[in-house]
């Protein structure tokens, strides 16, 4: 499947009110092999389309009508488990500060594009997303099915097979430890990682661990630093 028509025969949901953007995305998704392209302009429309139907890719504008952003929609769908592990969610935004926001979000999109973008940039991102989904499918599926006991070994194996995804696999592995409520182990691994190669999600997860351990002052200090920096 690598690098060839990643959307061949698949369904795509485009969430955007702007007609020119819809047309451009429709054309580009068709060129990538999409069999069915559905449009939505609001959160309620998205929720309706997701009832009884799965999409391989959702391309969503960050700024939506109403009181919820594309990021909030993504978080709600992930929390409600309305997105299967194999559904890729790509954010499209003109907000250049979005990279800072998403880097500390609990639920990140699979990728995002800053507008304006070219057809080749979109194609490259879509190919990249589906290559990653395909190669790391065992770990993604185990996380989605809450088979957290299996995740660590899967991530270690996949990290050896696909070292280019080592950072994402590290995050999945530590998050699985957190979900298993092994807070001391997760905290130790995070503190070691923070000293070696800190990334924004690390202090955020560490703050959640400290909250679980009722170390509220430490959690507040970490969150304050993350907000200040990002």
Short mmCIF file of C-alpha atoms in Angstrom, two decimals:
data_model
loop_
_atom_site.label_atom_id
_atom_site.label_comp_id
_atom_site.label_asym_id
_atom_site.label_seq_id
_atom_site.Cartn_x
_atom_site.Cartn_y
_atom_site.Cartn_z
CA UNK A 1 0.00 0.00 0.00
CA UNK A 2 2.95 2.32 0.60
CA UNK A 3 2.87 5.59 -1.30
CA UNK A 4 0.36 4.52 -3.98
CA UNK A 5 -3.25 5.85 -4.03
CA UNK A 6 -3.70 5.69 -0.23
CA UNK A 7 -7.41 6.52 -0.49
CA UNK A 8 -8.18 4.01 -3.22
CA UNK A 9 -11.82 2.95 -2.82
CA UNK A 10 -12.21 4.67 0.56
CA UNK A 11 -14.63 7.25 2.00
CA UNK A 12 -13.57 10.76 3.00
CA UNK A 13 -15.43 13.34 5.10
CA UNK A 14 -14.56 17.01 4.46
CA UNK A 15 -15.61 19.43 7.22
CA UNK A 16 -15.51 22.98 5.87
CA UNK A 17 -18.09 25.64 4.99
CA UNK A 18 -16.06 27.38 2.28
CA UNK A 19 -17.22 26.21 -1.16
CA UNK A 20 -13.87 26.91 -2.91
CA UNK A 21 -12.02 24.87 -0.28
CA UNK A 22 -14.54 22.04 -0.58
CA UNK A 23 -14.12 21.92 -4.35
CA UNK A 24 -10.34 21.96 -4.15
CA UNK A 25 -10.26 19.21 -1.52
CA UNK A 26 -12.80 17.15 -3.45
CA UNK A 27 -10.66 17.25 -6.56
CA UNK A 28 -7.50 16.38 -4.67
CA UNK A 29 -9.13 13.53 -2.75
CA UNK A 30 -10.52 12.11 -6.00
CA UNK A 31 -7.02 12.18 -7.47
CA UNK A 32 -5.84 10.20 -4.44
CA UNK A 33 -8.40 7.50 -5.21
CA UNK A 34 -11.27 8.33 -2.84
CA UNK A 35 -14.44 6.48 -3.84
CA UNK A 36 -16.88 8.54 -1.77
CA UNK A 37 -16.52 12.17 -0.61
CA UNK A 38 -19.02 13.57 1.91
CA UNK A 39 -19.26 17.17 3.12
CA UNK A 40 -20.19 18.69 6.48
CA UNK A 41 -20.33 22.30 7.59
CA UNK A 42 -21.04 21.93 11.30
CA UNK A 43 -20.37 19.68 14.27
CA UNK A 44 -23.93 18.33 14.22
CA UNK A 45 -23.57 17.36 10.55
CA UNK A 46 -20.33 15.54 11.34
CA UNK A 47 -22.00 13.63 14.15
CA UNK A 48 -24.85 12.68 11.83
CA UNK A 49 -22.52 11.41 9.11
CA UNK A 50 -20.60 9.30 11.63
CA UNK A 51 -23.74 7.44 12.71
CA UNK A 52 -23.54 4.00 11.18
CA UNK A 53 -20.72 4.90 8.80
CA UNK A 54 -16.92 4.80 8.93
CA UNK A 55 -14.57 7.11 7.06
CA UNK A 56 -10.94 6.41 6.30
CA UNK A 57 -10.07 10.11 6.43
CA UNK A 58 -11.66 13.21 7.94
CA UNK A 59 -10.29 16.56 6.77
CA UNK A 60 -11.51 19.26 9.13
CA UNK A 61 -11.20 23.05 9.18
CA UNK A 62 -10.01 24.30 12.58
CA UNK A 63 -12.50 27.19 12.74
CA UNK A 64 -16.07 25.87 12.63
CA UNK A 65 -19.49 27.45 13.01
CA UNK A 66 -20.84 27.45 16.55
CA UNK A 67 -18.97 27.30 19.83
CA UNK A 68 -16.66 24.36 19.07
CA UNK A 69 -13.44 24.31 17.09
CA UNK A 70 -12.14 21.48 14.95
CA UNK A 71 -9.78 20.59 17.79
CA UNK A 72 -12.66 20.36 20.26
CA UNK A 73 -14.59 18.21 17.80
CA UNK A 74 -11.62 15.85 17.50
CA UNK A 75 -11.27 15.59 21.28
CA UNK A 76 -14.98 14.85 21.74
CA UNK A 77 -15.00 12.20 19.02
CA UNK A 78 -11.93 10.48 20.47
CA UNK A 79 -13.30 10.59 24.03
CA UNK A 80 -16.61 9.14 22.84
CA UNK A 81 -14.75 6.51 20.77
CA UNK A 82 -16.60 7.57 17.65
CA UNK A 83 -13.42 7.42 15.57
CA UNK A 84 -12.11 3.90 14.85
CA UNK A 85 -8.34 3.54 15.16
CA UNK A 86 -8.02 3.32 11.39
CA UNK A 87 -9.77 6.65 10.74
CA UNK A 88 -7.24 9.40 10.09
CA UNK A 89 -8.12 12.94 11.20
CA UNK A 90 -6.34 15.82 9.44
CA UNK A 91 -6.77 19.40 10.59
CA UNK A 92 -6.64 22.27 8.11
CA UNK A 93 -6.06 25.72 9.56
CA UNK A 94 -4.85 29.20 8.81
CA UNK A 95 -3.77 29.57 12.43
CA UNK A 96 0.02 29.40 12.54
CA UNK A 97 -0.08 29.10 16.32
CA UNK A 98 -1.96 25.82 15.99
CA UNK A 99 1.27 23.81 16.05
CA UNK A 100 1.86 25.06 19.60
CA UNK A 101 -1.69 24.22 20.67
CA UNK A 102 -1.72 20.71 19.23
CA UNK A 103 1.70 19.81 20.61
CA UNK A 104 0.28 19.73 24.15
CA UNK A 105 -3.22 18.50 23.32
CA UNK A 106 -4.34 15.22 24.83
CA UNK A 107 -5.76 14.16 21.47
CA UNK A 108 -3.69 15.19 18.47
CA UNK A 109 -4.86 14.98 14.88
CA UNK A 110 -2.95 12.51 12.75
CA UNK A 111 -1.54 15.49 10.89
CA UNK A 112 -2.39 19.07 10.04
CA UNK A 113 -1.87 21.53 7.21
CA UNK A 114 -1.42 25.29 7.44
CA UNK A 115 -3.33 27.20 4.75
CA UNK A 116 -2.64 28.01 2.01
CA UNK A 117 -1.26 24.66 0.91
CA UNK A 118 -0.55 23.02 -2.42
CA UNK A 119 -2.03 19.81 -3.84
CA UNK A 120 1.37 18.16 -3.56
CA UNK A 121 1.65 19.12 0.13
CA UNK A 122 -1.78 17.62 0.84
CA UNK A 123 -0.95 14.45 -1.09
CA UNK A 124 2.33 14.10 0.78
CA UNK A 125 0.60 14.43 4.15
CA UNK A 126 -2.13 11.93 3.27
CA UNK A 127 0.42 9.39 2.07
CA UNK A 128 2.45 9.92 5.23
CA UNK A 129 -0.59 9.44 7.47
CA UNK A 130 -1.66 6.18 5.87
CA UNK A 131 1.84 4.75 5.74
CA UNK A 132 2.08 5.36 9.48
CA UNK A 133 -1.41 3.98 10.16
CA UNK A 134 -0.56 0.86 8.20
CA UNK A 135 2.86 0.26 9.72
CA UNK A 136 1.81 0.90 13.32
CA UNK A 137 -1.64 -0.67 13.02
CA UNK A 138 -1.07 -3.30 15.74
CA UNK A 139 -0.19 -0.66 18.33
CA UNK A 140 -3.00 1.70 17.30
CA UNK A 141 -5.54 -1.12 17.46
CA UNK A 142 -4.33 -2.32 20.86
CA UNK A 143 -4.58 1.22 22.28
CA UNK A 144 -8.07 1.69 20.82
CA UNK A 145 -9.24 -1.66 22.23
CA UNK A 146 -7.72 -0.75 25.65
CA UNK A 147 -5.41 -3.78 25.49
CA UNK A 148 -2.82 -1.72 27.32
CA UNK A 149 -0.91 -4.75 28.62
CA UNK A 150 0.08 -5.57 25.03
CA UNK A 151 1.09 -2.06 23.98
CA UNK A 152 4.56 -1.87 25.49
CA UNK A 153 5.88 -4.98 23.72
CA UNK A 154 4.23 -3.94 20.45
CA UNK A 155 5.78 -0.48 20.63
CA UNK A 156 9.23 -1.88 21.36
CA UNK A 157 8.98 -4.26 18.41
CA UNK A 158 7.66 -1.61 16.03
CA UNK A 159 10.28 0.88 17.12
CA UNK A 160 12.91 -1.58 15.95
CA UNK A 161 11.12 -2.15 12.65
CA UNK A 162 10.27 1.51 12.02
CA UNK A 163 12.68 3.76 13.95
CA UNK A 164 11.29 6.83 12.17
CA UNK A 165 8.19 6.52 14.38
CA UNK A 166 10.08 6.05 17.65
CA UNK A 167 8.75 9.26 19.21
CA UNK A 168 5.11 8.41 18.57
CA UNK A 169 5.64 4.86 19.80
CA UNK A 170 7.29 6.16 22.96
CA UNK A 171 4.26 8.31 23.65
CA UNK A 172 1.86 5.40 23.10
CA UNK A 173 3.94 3.14 25.33
CA UNK A 174 4.06 5.60 28.25
CA UNK A 175 0.38 6.49 27.86
CA UNK A 176 -0.47 2.77 28.04
CA UNK A 177 1.48 2.54 31.32
CA UNK A 178 -0.52 5.53 32.58
CA UNK A 179 -3.83 3.90 31.61
CA UNK A 180 -2.76 0.77 33.50
CA UNK A 181 -2.52 3.07 36.56
CA UNK A 182 1.15 2.29 36.99
CA UNK A 183 1.69 5.90 37.89
CA UNK A 184 5.10 5.54 39.55
CA UNK A 185 6.53 3.71 36.53
CA UNK A 186 5.05 6.22 34.08
CA UNK A 187 6.34 9.11 36.18
CA UNK A 188 9.87 7.66 36.32
CA UNK A 189 9.99 7.12 32.57
CA UNK A 190 8.65 10.58 31.87
CA UNK A 191 11.13 12.27 34.18
CA UNK A 192 13.98 10.43 32.48
CA UNK A 193 12.65 11.43 29.06
CA UNK A 194 12.19 15.03 30.15
CA UNK A 195 15.85 15.26 30.99
CA UNK A 196 16.97 13.67 27.72
CA UNK A 197 14.70 15.08 25.02
CA UNK A 198 11.66 16.94 26.29
CA UNK A 199 8.61 17.27 24.09
CA UNK A 200 5.52 19.31 25.01
CA UNK A 201 3.19 16.36 25.70
CA UNK A 202 5.54 15.02 28.38
CA UNK A 203 4.98 17.64 31.13
CA UNK A 204 1.26 17.59 30.28
CA UNK A 205 1.04 13.83 30.91
CA UNK A 206 3.26 14.13 33.96
CA UNK A 207 0.85 16.73 35.37
CA UNK A 208 -2.02 14.24 34.88
CA UNK A 209 -0.04 11.60 36.74
CA UNK A 210 0.66 13.99 39.62
CA UNK A 211 -3.04 14.82 39.74
CA UNK A 212 -3.88 11.12 40.03
CA UNK A 213 -1.37 10.88 42.87
CA UNK A 214 -2.98 13.96 44.48
CA UNK A 215 0.24 15.97 44.11
CA UNK A 216 -1.75 18.99 43.04
CA UNK A 217 0.92 21.66 43.58
CA UNK A 218 3.36 19.83 41.33
CA UNK A 219 0.68 19.31 38.69
CA UNK A 220 -0.28 23.00 38.73
CA UNK A 221 3.35 24.06 38.39
CA UNK A 222 3.85 21.82 35.35
CA UNK A 223 0.65 22.98 33.65
CA UNK A 224 1.52 26.63 34.27
CA UNK A 225 4.88 26.11 32.60
CA UNK A 226 3.31 24.34 29.61
CA UNK A 227 0.74 27.11 29.12
CA UNK A 228 3.41 29.80 29.42
CA UNK A 229 5.70 28.13 26.88
CA UNK A 230 3.04 27.10 24.35
#
